[in-house]
Amino acid sequence: MRLQACAACFVVLLSVVSAAPALRANTTLLSSNSEVISVTATGVATPTNGDAIALVIPANTTNYTATPPQKFKWVETNGSSSYLSSGTGSVTFQIYNSHQPFKFILVTNVSKWSTSNFTILAETAAIDIASPQLPGQVHLMLTNITGQVAVQWTTNEQAAGAEVQYGTSTGHYTGSANASFDTYTNKDMCGGEAATTGYIFPGIFNNALMKNLSANTIYFYRVGNPATGFSPEFNFTTAPADGEGPVQFLAIADLGYCETDMSLEWESDYPNSITTTPPGTLAALKVAFHNAWEGNWLSFCAAREVTNAMIADAQKGTMLVHNGDISYAQGFTYGWDVYWDMMQPLISHLPYMATQGNHERDWPNTGDRFLEENAMDSGGECGVVAEKRIPMPIPHPGQQYYTFSYGPIFFIQFSTELDFSQGSAQHDFIYRELKAVNRTIFPWLVVGFHRPYLEPSVYGNNDKSDIRNQADLQAAFDDIFFQYQVDMTWFGHTHWYTRSCPVYKRQCIPAAADGSQRAPVHLNIGNAGASFSWDVIDPALLTQDIYAAFAMQHGYMRVNATRTTLHIQAVNSLDGSLLDDYTLTKPSNWKANATVQSNFAKTFIGNFTTTWAEEYGGDAYGNSILDAAEEQIFADNSSILATLANLTTLANPVTGPTAFESFQNANPIWQALNTAFLTVAGNTTAVTSTTLYYYQKIYGPLFEMFQQFPNGIFKGPMASAPLPINPPMGVALPQAQVNALLMSSAAKCCTYI
């Protein structure tokens, strides 16, 4: 039975089927912000493996095209193995931070959630939360004023009297601060899912500021309202006085969120077949495989592994820095609710300092720097959601750049999604801050942003590409970062870990006589949870000296700093092992000298040359190669197909806790691709000579490297062996064919298809 648009029709139609199928939840009232609910379907006369139970917010939804379900589970797979014979099955859902009454629906014939292509069999009664003033999503933030810590929490309603209470003894609060209120509606969004199908009421954001805090002190606090009650008690440790150490904290980029209940979600920019293909079919295996090799974009479950590892490590830390691509909600309010549930145990104890990435900010014609490129990565949030949920000490709304200090480190944070070219407001801000920072107080200077400053990436066929953005960043900042002696830059966007040597003009710069480094070290820490960017690695570029360490495992960065050392450790979240371990040092009497640096720069002549992949970089050829391999796998290679069916990576392909969270789990997928491609390499009707050439230049060497370094650590002090100077080639082409390709325009033009 199809869902009708009007509410009256909906009631009449349901009354017809209500005597048979039924759907019941084990509660109608939640007492906390995070609870497990059991939902049972009974009386289904003709059950199928395409029957699902879905969460709908709000409960009064009748137009499922305007407000599709937030998540769902297949009844047979997740509920009961006897469902197909009995018509009865139960599933459980984890509910996070619900701000409105909600319900569950039992549906069949699912083909596309966003257009109501399903038939409703039954629904539960509405489920509500007991206390609309129950605090949730508690997180701390610093300001740019020493001795202050801000706190935000979310409630379902706004009420006078909301406050934070805090003090230096547990249960004894000597200070308090009233909260101000904020929220956003779909009318505040810039378009897309954020303004339409992805929007649900996000709750009321309560913001309060704890002032006059003593340095290096443990504070205890709770948030809430004297009239309705408070949260449990939390605690945090303030930083040492300005310029003093030691400090220890954590840093990440590109995290995301993960459902703990193994439920599936839909998002309009992903192939709906990935989420709506019933399990246990060849089609399901194919879309699972496709999802995995494309990067598993429906799963960020490595994010929860990384978050849990950071929670265990947080006893030693006092802050978390997050440089862009935060929740990956991309216009779906529900994604933020899951994200905060995952993060609250960590950032209710560690102040959380964030910059926005493309998945928070970019939307066409809203002021980002990609006006001509139709960048839509925020799903229509256009920076508004992140700004309201994680208020940073920015100058004005929309100006997503700021500074803050932490012990002996001074931080400059800016947005790579906004104009940063010379003469822009953001560039002027950064230049002023570089000149003004007192390096006697703050010997360490770290600049944070999102897109890569220096990366072994071949993605380069548009203005959003890695190659183009690196060139823009280096043109804007190479000279002033060198002159004012920036020690490190931290960024993400490509999903791996990279550390450069101290670099100026893409060339390693020797240390000064006192052992201090004279140029910035660039670190990509985008390996926190989003799927690996394995298909844009340039193997030839990776062998060059400017890249001192490279790893493709999920994890985070641990930072320890004193006035004379800045020590970073890249941590593998699965087992706590180190992906990299590196220390910068300075003598206690170190002094910055911009004049000396400037004079050096005037006479410096670089000798860096681009690689073949940088010059011809793009991603269109990658799609051609991988599509050809995938078609071969599912066409006639039964042995490869059988192997894929048993891979751990595909055991739960969308949101399984082991799905794609490690290089070891992902590598069999890539090797299967390689095997399949080699099978079809000689078939000129399936694979063009240009595709073969790109395979020889990029993917052949890449898959060889994956086999050589099975732990995912390719370079650096933790690597098992030196990276080959000349990466091995894959398929060999006849030299005459290679010469013809080089002499023609085909090889170059195809990167811009």
mmCIF file with all atom_site columns, N, CA and C in Angstrom, residues 131-188:
data_model
loop_
_atom_site.group_PDB
_atom_site.id
_atom_site.type_symbol
_atom_site.label_atom_id
_atom_site.label_alt_id
_atom_site.label_comp_id
_atom_site.label_asym_id
_atom_site.label_entity_id
_atom_site.label_seq_id
_atom_site.pdbx_PDB_ins_code
_atom_site.Cartn_x
_atom_site.Cartn_y
_atom_site.Cartn_z
_atom_site.occupancy
_atom_site.B_iso_or_equiv
_atom_site.pdbx_formal_charge
_atom_site.auth_seq_id
_atom_site.auth_comp_id
_atom_site.auth_asym_id
_atom_site.auth_atom_id
_atom_site.pdbx_PDB_model_num
ATOM 1   N N  . SER A 1 131 ? 11.905 14.797 30.076 1.00 0.00 ? 131 SER A N  1
ATOM 2   C CA . SER A 1 131 ? 12.217 16.155 30.523 1.00 0.00 ? 131 SER A CA 1
ATOM 3   C C  . SER A 1 131 ? 12.741 16.977 29.357 1.00 0.00 ? 131 SER A C  1
ATOM 4   N N  . PRO A 1 132 ? 12.006 17.996 28.917 1.00 0.00 ? 132 PRO A N  1
ATOM 5   C CA . PRO A 1 132 ? 12.484 18.827 27.802 1.00 0.00 ? 132 PRO A CA 1
ATOM 6   C C  . PRO A 1 132 ? 13.693 19.677 28.163 1.00 0.00 ? 132 PRO A C  1
ATOM 7   N N  . GLN A 1 133 ? 14.007 19.779 29.452 1.00 0.00 ? 133 GLN A N  1
ATOM 8   C CA . GLN A 1 133 ? 15.167 20.559 29.890 1.00 0.00 ? 133 GLN A CA 1
ATOM 9   C C  . GLN A 1 133 ? 16.378 19.689 30.202 1.00 0.00 ? 133 GLN A C  1
ATOM 10  N N  . LEU A 1 134 ? 16.308 18.408 29.842 1.00 0.00 ? 134 LEU A N  1
ATOM 11  C CA . LEU A 1 134 ? 17.426 17.513 30.110 1.00 0.00 ? 134 LEU A CA 1
ATOM 12  C C  . LEU A 1 134 ? 18.634 17.932 29.276 1.00 0.00 ? 134 LEU A C  1
ATOM 13  N N  . PRO A 1 135 ? 19.778 18.263 29.898 1.00 0.00 ? 135 PRO A N  1
ATOM 14  C CA . PRO A 1 135 ? 20.927 18.738 29.116 1.00 0.00 ? 135 PRO A CA 1
ATOM 15  C C  . PRO A 1 135 ? 21.589 17.598 28.348 1.00 0.00 ? 135 PRO A C  1
ATOM 16  N N  . GLY A 1 136 ? 21.990 17.882 27.135 1.00 0.00 ? 136 GLY A N  1
ATOM 17  C CA . GLY A 1 136 ? 22.725 16.925 26.320 1.00 0.00 ? 136 GLY A CA 1
ATOM 18  C C  . GLY A 1 136 ? 23.740 17.634 25.451 1.00 0.00 ? 136 GLY A C  1
ATOM 19  N N  . GLN A 1 137 ? 24.558 16.851 24.737 1.00 0.00 ? 137 GLN A N  1
ATOM 20  C CA . GLN A 1 137 ? 25.544 17.388 23.797 1.00 0.00 ? 137 GLN A CA 1
ATOM 21  C C  . GLN A 1 137 ? 26.474 18.403 24.472 1.00 0.00 ? 137 GLN A C  1
ATOM 22  N N  . VAL A 1 138 ? 26.927 18.078 25.669 1.00 0.00 ? 138 VAL A N  1
ATOM 23  C CA . VAL A 1 138 ? 27.765 18.999 26.445 1.00 0.00 ? 138 VAL A CA 1
ATOM 24  C C  . VAL A 1 138 ? 29.178 19.014 25.870 1.00 0.00 ? 138 VAL A C  1
ATOM 25  N N  . HIS A 1 139 ? 29.689 20.212 25.588 1.00 0.00 ? 139 HIS A N  1
ATOM 26  C CA . HIS A 1 139 ? 31.070 20.324 25.114 1.00 0.00 ? 139 HIS A CA 1
ATOM 27  C C  . HIS A 1 139 ? 31.667 21.678 25.494 1.00 0.00 ? 139 HIS A C  1
ATOM 28  N N  . LEU A 1 140 ? 32.985 21.643 25.701 1.00 0.00 ? 140 LEU A N  1
ATOM 29  C CA . LEU A 1 140 ? 33.746 22.813 26.133 1.00 0.00 ? 140 LEU A CA 1
ATOM 30  C C  . LEU A 1 140 ? 34.487 23.434 24.963 1.00 0.00 ? 140 LEU A C  1
ATOM 31  N N  . MET A 1 141 ? 34.773 24.738 25.073 1.00 0.00 ? 141 MET A N  1
ATOM 32  C CA . MET A 1 141 ? 35.569 25.449 24.081 1.00 0.00 ? 141 MET A CA 1
ATOM 33  C C  . MET A 1 141 ? 36.387 26.521 24.782 1.00 0.00 ? 141 MET A C  1
ATOM 34  N N  . LEU A 1 142 ? 37.525 26.860 24.222 1.00 0.00 ? 142 LEU A N  1
ATOM 35  C CA . LEU A 1 142 ? 38.328 27.972 24.716 1.00 0.00 ? 142 LEU A CA 1
ATOM 36  C C  . LEU A 1 142 ? 37.892 29.260 24.026 1.00 0.00 ? 142 LEU A C  1
ATOM 37  N N  . THR A 1 143 ? 38.247 30.373 24.622 1.00 0.00 ? 143 THR A N  1
ATOM 38  C CA . THR A 1 143 ? 38.130 31.657 23.946 1.00 0.00 ? 143 THR A CA 1
ATOM 39  C C  . THR A 1 143 ? 39.548 32.134 23.647 1.00 0.00 ? 143 THR A C  1
ATOM 40  N N  . ASN A 1 144 ? 39.694 33.362 23.164 1.00 0.00 ? 144 ASN A N  1
ATOM 41  C CA . ASN A 1 144 ? 41.042 33.892 22.980 1.00 0.00 ? 144 ASN A CA 1
ATOM 42  C C  . ASN A 1 144 ? 41.475 34.753 24.156 1.00 0.00 ? 144 ASN A C  1
ATOM 43  N N  . ILE A 1 145 ? 40.808 34.559 25.296 1.00 0.00 ? 145 ILE A N  1
ATOM 44  C CA . ILE A 1 145 ? 41.167 35.250 26.536 1.00 0.00 ? 145 ILE A CA 1
ATOM 45  C C  . ILE A 1 145 ? 41.586 34.206 27.562 1.00 0.00 ? 145 ILE A C  1
ATOM 46  N N  . THR A 1 146 ? 42.779 34.348 28.097 1.00 0.00 ? 146 THR A N  1
ATOM 47  C CA . THR A 1 146 ? 43.292 33.397 29.096 1.00 0.00 ? 146 THR A CA 1
ATOM 48  C C  . THR A 1 146 ? 42.395 33.402 30.327 1.00 0.00 ? 146 THR A C  1
ATOM 49  N N  . GLY A 1 147 ? 42.135 32.218 30.873 1.00 0.00 ? 147 GLY A N  1
ATOM 50  C CA . GLY A 1 147 ? 41.323 32.110 32.078 1.00 0.00 ? 147 GLY A CA 1
ATOM 51  C C  . GLY A 1 147 ? 39.841 31.963 31.812 1.00 0.00 ? 147 GLY A C  1
ATOM 52  N N  . GLN A 1 148 ? 39.462 31.711 30.546 1.00 0.00 ? 148 GLN A N  1
ATOM 53  C CA . GLN A 1 148 ? 38.063 31.508 30.213 1.00 0.00 ? 148 GLN A CA 1
ATOM 54  C C  . GLN A 1 148 ? 37.866 30.165 29.520 1.00 0.00 ? 148 GLN A C  1
ATOM 55  N N  . VAL A 1 149 ? 36.758 29.503 29.847 1.00 0.00 ? 149 VAL A N  1
ATOM 56  C CA . VAL A 1 149 ? 36.336 28.292 29.144 1.00 0.00 ? 149 VAL A CA 1
ATOM 57  C C  . VAL A 1 149 ? 34.837 28.394 28.907 1.00 0.00 ? 149 VAL A C  1
ATOM 58  N N  . ALA A 1 150 ? 34.410 28.239 27.661 1.00 0.00 ? 150 ALA A N  1
ATOM 59  C CA . ALA A 1 150 ? 32.993 28.275 27.313 1.00 0.00 ? 150 ALA A CA 1
ATOM 60  C C  . ALA A 1 150 ? 32.424 26.860 27.320 1.00 0.00 ? 150 ALA A C  1
ATOM 61  N N  . VAL A 1 151 ? 31.119 26.759 27.567 1.00 0.00 ? 151 VAL A N  1
ATOM 62  C CA . VAL A 1 151 ? 30.448 25.463 27.540 1.00 0.00 ? 151 VAL A CA 1
ATOM 63  C C  . VAL A 1 151 ? 29.125 25.619 26.815 1.00 0.00 ? 151 VAL A C  1
ATOM 64  N N  . GLN A 1 152 ? 28.780 24.640 26.005 1.00 0.00 ? 152 GLN A N  1
ATOM 65  C CA . GLN A 1 152 ? 27.481 24.605 25.335 1.00 0.00 ? 152 GLN A CA 1
ATOM 66  C C  . GLN A 1 152 ? 26.797 23.284 25.636 1.00 0.00 ? 152 GLN A C  1
ATOM 67  N N  . TRP A 1 153 ? 25.495 23.343 25.855 1.00 0.00 ? 153 TRP A N  1
ATOM 68  C CA . TRP A 1 153 ? 24.696 22.131 25.969 1.00 0.00 ? 153 TRP A CA 1
ATOM 69  C C  . TRP A 1 153 ? 23.354 22.365 25.270 1.00 0.00 ? 153 TRP A C  1
ATOM 70  N N  . THR A 1 154 ? 22.677 21.287 24.946 1.00 0.00 ? 154 THR A N  1
ATOM 71  C CA . THR A 1 154 ? 21.443 21.374 24.167 1.00 0.00 ? 154 THR A CA 1
ATOM 72  C C  . THR A 1 154 ? 20.266 20.871 24.992 1.00 0.00 ? 154 THR A C  1
ATOM 73  N N  . THR A 1 155 ? 19.151 21.598 24.905 1.00 0.00 ? 155 THR A N  1
ATOM 74  C CA . THR A 1 155 ? 17.896 21.180 25.527 1.00 0.00 ? 155 THR A CA 1
ATOM 75  C C  . THR A 1 155 ? 16.796 21.233 24.474 1.00 0.00 ? 155 THR A C  1
ATOM 76  N N  . ASN A 1 156 ? 15.650 20.648 24.790 1.00 0.00 ? 156 ASN A N  1
ATOM 77  C CA . ASN A 1 156 ? 14.540 20.653 23.842 1.00 0.00 ? 156 ASN A CA 1
ATOM 78  C C  . ASN A 1 156 ? 13.767 21.963 23.866 1.00 0.00 ? 156 ASN A C  1
ATOM 79  N N  . GLU A 1 157 ? 13.861 22.667 24.973 1.00 0.00 ? 157 GLU A N  1
ATOM 80  C CA . GLU A 1 157 ? 13.143 23.932 25.114 1.00 0.00 ? 157 GLU A CA 1
ATOM 81  C C  . GLU A 1 157 ? 14.054 24.971 25.749 1.00 0.00 ? 157 GLU A C  1
ATOM 82  N N  . GLN A 1 158 ? 13.736 26.227 25.516 1.00 0.00 ? 158 GLN A N  1
ATOM 83  C CA . GLN A 1 158 ? 14.456 27.335 26.143 1.00 0.00 ? 158 GLN A CA 1
ATOM 84  C C  . GLN A 1 158 ? 13.762 27.703 27.441 1.00 0.00 ? 158 GLN A C  1
ATOM 85  N N  . ALA A 1 159 ? 14.538 27.885 28.505 1.00 0.00 ? 159 ALA A N  1
ATOM 86  C CA . ALA A 1 159 ? 13.949 28.220 29.800 1.00 0.00 ? 159 ALA A CA 1
ATOM 87  C C  . ALA A 1 159 ? 14.872 29.139 30.570 1.00 0.00 ? 159 ALA A C  1
ATOM 88  N N  . ALA A 1 160 ? 14.311 30.172 31.156 1.00 0.00 ? 160 ALA A N  1
ATOM 89  C CA . ALA A 1 160 ? 15.093 31.090 31.983 1.00 0.00 ? 160 ALA A CA 1
ATOM 90  C C  . ALA A 1 160 ? 15.693 30.332 33.160 1.00 0.00 ? 160 ALA A C  1
ATOM 91  N N  . GLY A 1 161 ? 16.865 30.750 33.576 1.00 0.00 ? 161 GLY A N  1
ATOM 92  C CA . GLY A 1 161 ? 17.521 30.121 34.714 1.00 0.00 ? 161 GLY A CA 1
ATOM 93  C C  . GLY A 1 161 ? 18.572 29.101 34.340 1.00 0.00 ? 161 GLY A C  1
ATOM 94  N N  . ALA A 1 162 ? 18.712 28.794 33.047 1.00 0.00 ? 162 ALA A N  1
ATOM 95  C CA . ALA A 1 162 ? 19.743 27.842 32.623 1.00 0.00 ? 162 ALA A CA 1
ATOM 96  C C  . ALA A 1 162 ? 21.122 28.399 32.965 1.00 0.00 ? 162 ALA A C  1
ATOM 97  N N  . GLU A 1 163 ? 22.003 27.550 33.502 1.00 0.00 ? 163 GLU A N  1
ATOM 98  C CA . GLU A 1 163 ? 23.306 28.042 33.947 1.00 0.00 ? 163 GLU A CA 1
ATOM 99  C C  . GLU A 1 163 ? 24.316 26.910 34.024 1.00 0.00 ? 163 GLU A C  1
ATOM 100 N N  . VAL A 1 164 ? 25.586 27.288 34.122 1.00 0.00 ? 164 VAL A N  1
ATOM 101 C CA . VAL A 1 164 ? 26.665 26.379 34.468 1.00 0.00 ? 164 VAL A CA 1
ATOM 102 C C  . VAL A 1 164 ? 27.117 26.722 35.874 1.00 0.00 ? 164 VAL A C  1
ATOM 103 N N  . GLN A 1 165 ? 27.361 25.699 36.671 1.00 0.00 ? 165 GLN A N  1
ATOM 104 C CA . GLN A 1 165 ? 27.917 25.863 38.014 1.00 0.00 ? 165 GLN A CA 1
ATOM 105 C C  . GLN A 1 165 ? 29.267 25.177 38.052 1.00 0.00 ? 165 GLN A C  1
ATOM 106 N N  . TYR A 1 166 ? 30.277 25.823 38.669 1.00 0.00 ? 166 TYR A N  1
ATOM 107 C CA . TYR A 1 166 ? 31.624 25.267 38.614 1.00 0.00 ? 166 TYR A CA 1
ATOM 108 C C  . TYR A 1 166 ? 32.425 25.634 39.862 1.00 0.00 ? 166 TYR A C  1
ATOM 109 N N  . GLY A 1 167 ? 33.441 24.812 40.127 1.00 0.00 ? 167 GLY A N  1
ATOM 110 C CA . GLY A 1 167 ? 34.322 25.045 41.268 1.00 0.00 ? 167 GLY A CA 1
ATOM 111 C C  . GLY A 1 167 ? 35.500 24.086 41.221 1.00 0.00 ? 167 GLY A C  1
ATOM 112 N N  . THR A 1 168 ? 36.394 24.212 42.173 1.00 0.00 ? 168 THR A N  1
ATOM 113 C CA . THR A 1 168 ? 37.616 23.409 42.177 1.00 0.00 ? 168 THR A CA 1
ATOM 114 C C  . THR A 1 168 ? 37.513 22.161 43.046 1.00 0.00 ? 168 THR A C  1
ATOM 115 N N  . SER A 1 169 ? 36.356 21.927 43.641 1.00 0.00 ? 169 SER A N  1
ATOM 116 C CA . SER A 1 169 ? 36.135 20.715 44.430 1.00 0.00 ? 169 SER A CA 1
ATOM 117 C C  . SER A 1 169 ? 34.887 20.006 43.915 1.00 0.00 ? 169 SER A C  1
ATOM 118 N N  . THR A 1 170 ? 34.935 18.695 43.861 1.00 0.00 ? 170 THR A N  1
ATOM 119 C CA . THR A 1 170 ? 33.795 17.961 43.354 1.00 0.00 ? 170 THR A CA 1
ATOM 120 C C  . THR A 1 170 ? 32.565 18.192 44.221 1.00 0.00 ? 170 THR A C  1
ATOM 121 N N  . GLY A 1 171 ? 31.434 18.511 43.601 1.00 0.00 ? 171 GLY A N  1
ATOM 122 C CA . GLY A 1 171 ? 30.188 18.747 44.304 1.00 0.00 ? 171 GLY A CA 1
ATOM 123 C C  . GLY A 1 171 ? 30.083 20.087 44.986 1.00 0.00 ? 171 GLY A C  1
ATOM 124 N N  . HIS A 1 172 ? 31.141 20.907 44.910 1.00 0.00 ? 172 HIS A N  1
ATOM 125 C CA . HIS A 1 172 ? 31.134 22.215 45.585 1.00 0.00 ? 172 HIS A CA 1
ATOM 126 C C  . HIS A 1 172 ? 31.393 23.288 44.530 1.00 0.00 ? 172 HIS A C  1
ATOM 127 N N  . TYR A 1 173 ? 30.339 24.044 44.177 1.00 0.00 ? 173 TYR A N  1
ATOM 128 C CA . TYR A 1 173 ? 30.421 24.983 43.068 1.00 0.00 ? 173 TYR A CA 1
ATOM 129 C C  . TYR A 1 173 ? 30.390 26.410 43.599 1.00 0.00 ? 173 TYR A C  1
ATOM 130 N N  . THR A 1 174 ? 31.487 27.093 43.428 1.00 0.00 ? 174 THR A N  1
ATOM 131 C CA . THR A 1 174 ? 31.612 28.462 43.940 1.00 0.00 ? 174 THR A CA 1
ATOM 132 C C  . THR A 1 174 ? 31.335 29.514 42.878 1.00 0.00 ? 174 THR A C  1
ATOM 133 N N  . GLY A 1 175 ? 31.257 29.097 41.614 1.00 0.00 ? 175 GLY A N  1
ATOM 134 C CA . GLY A 1 175 ? 30.975 30.042 40.536 1.00 0.00 ? 175 GLY A CA 1
ATOM 135 C C  . GLY A 1 175 ? 29.816 29.570 39.695 1.00 0.00 ? 175 GLY A C  1
ATOM 136 N N  . SER A 1 176 ? 29.179 30.507 39.020 1.00 0.00 ? 176 SER A N  1
ATOM 137 C CA . SER A 1 176 ? 28.097 30.159 38.104 1.00 0.00 ? 176 SER A CA 1
ATOM 138 C C  . SER A 1 176 ? 28.024 31.214 37.010 1.00 0.00 ? 176 SER A C  1
ATOM 139 N N  . ALA A 1 177 ? 27.416 30.850 35.903 1.00 0.00 ? 177 ALA A N  1
ATOM 140 C CA . ALA A 1 177 ? 27.234 31.780 34.787 1.00 0.00 ? 177 ALA A CA 1
ATOM 141 C C  . ALA A 1 177 ? 25.936 31.438 34.077 1.00 0.00 ? 177 ALA A C  1
ATOM 142 N N  . ASN A 1 178 ? 25.126 32.454 33.811 1.00 0.00 ? 178 ASN A N  1
ATOM 143 C CA . ASN A 1 178 ? 23.877 32.249 33.105 1.00 0.00 ? 178 ASN A CA 1
ATOM 144 C C  . ASN A 1 178 ? 24.135 31.936 31.632 1.00 0.00 ? 178 ASN A C  1
ATOM 145 N N  . ALA A 1 179 ? 23.212 31.215 31.050 1.00 0.00 ? 179 ALA A N  1
ATOM 146 C CA . ALA A 1 179 ? 23.339 30.826 29.645 1.00 0.00 ? 179 ALA A CA 1
ATOM 147 C C  . ALA A 1 179 ? 22.572 31.783 28.742 1.00 0.00 ? 179 ALA A C  1
ATOM 148 N N  . SER A 1 180 ? 23.113 31.994 27.561 1.00 0.00 ? 180 SER A N  1
ATOM 149 C CA . SER A 1 180 ? 22.366 32.613 26.472 1.00 0.00 ? 180 SER A CA 1
ATOM 150 C C  . SER A 1 180 ? 21.881 31.493 25.551 1.00 0.00 ? 180 SER A C  1
ATOM 151 N N  . PHE A 1 181 ? 20.993 31.820 24.623 1.00 0.00 ? 181 PHE A N  1
ATOM 152 C CA . PHE A 1 181 ? 20.348 30.779 23.836 1.00 0.00 ? 181 PHE A CA 1
ATOM 153 C C  . PHE A 1 181 ? 20.516 31.030 22.342 1.00 0.00 ? 181 PHE A C  1
ATOM 154 N N  . ASP A 1 182 ? 20.557 29.941 21.599 1.00 0.00 ? 182 ASP A N  1
ATOM 155 C CA . ASP A 1 182 ? 20.683 30.033 20.148 1.00 0.00 ? 182 ASP A CA 1
ATOM 156 C C  . ASP A 1 182 ? 20.111 28.758 19.537 1.00 0.00 ? 182 ASP A C  1
ATOM 157 N N  . THR A 1 183 ? 19.797 28.794 18.267 1.00 0.00 ? 183 THR A N  1
ATOM 158 C CA . THR A 1 183 ? 19.409 27.620 17.494 1.00 0.00 ? 183 THR A CA 1
ATOM 159 C C  . THR A 1 183 ? 19.444 28.016 16.026 1.00 0.00 ? 183 THR A C  1
ATOM 160 N N  . TYR A 1 184 ? 18.956 27.159 15.147 1.00 0.00 ? 184 TYR A N  1
ATOM 161 C CA . TYR A 1 184 ? 18.806 27.527 13.742 1.00 0.00 ? 184 TYR A CA 1
ATOM 162 C C  . TYR A 1 184 ? 17.593 26.802 13.175 1.00 0.00 ? 184 TYR A C  1
ATOM 163 N N  . THR A 1 185 ? 17.030 27.364 12.132 1.00 0.00 ? 185 THR A N  1
ATOM 164 C CA . THR A 1 185 ? 15.914 26.741 11.439 1.00 0.00 ? 185 THR A CA 1
ATOM 165 C C  . THR A 1 185 ? 16.338 26.425 10.005 1.00 0.00 ? 185 THR A C  1
ATOM 166 N N  . ASN A 1 186 ? 15.476 25.761 9.286  1.00 0.00 ? 186 ASN A N  1
ATOM 167 C CA . ASN A 1 186 ? 15.803 25.474 7.888  1.00 0.00 ? 186 ASN A CA 1
ATOM 168 C C  . ASN A 1 186 ? 15.912 26.747 7.051  1.00 0.00 ? 186 ASN A C  1
ATOM 169 N N  . LYS A 1 187 ? 15.298 27.833 7.506  1.00 0.00 ? 187 LYS A N  1
ATOM 170 C CA . LYS A 1 187 ? 15.389 29.101 6.777  1.00 0.00 ? 187 LYS A CA 1
ATOM 171 C C  . LYS A 1 187 ? 16.757 29.759 6.945  1.00 0.00 ? 187 LYS A C  1
ATOM 172 N N  . ASP A 1 188 ? 17.522 29.337 7.944  1.00 0.00 ? 188 ASP A N  1
ATOM 173 C CA . ASP A 1 188 ? 18.882 29.857 8.119  1.00 0.00 ? 188 ASP A CA 1
ATOM 174 C C  . ASP A 1 188 ? 19.878 29.150 7.209  1.00 0.00 ? 188 ASP A C  1
#
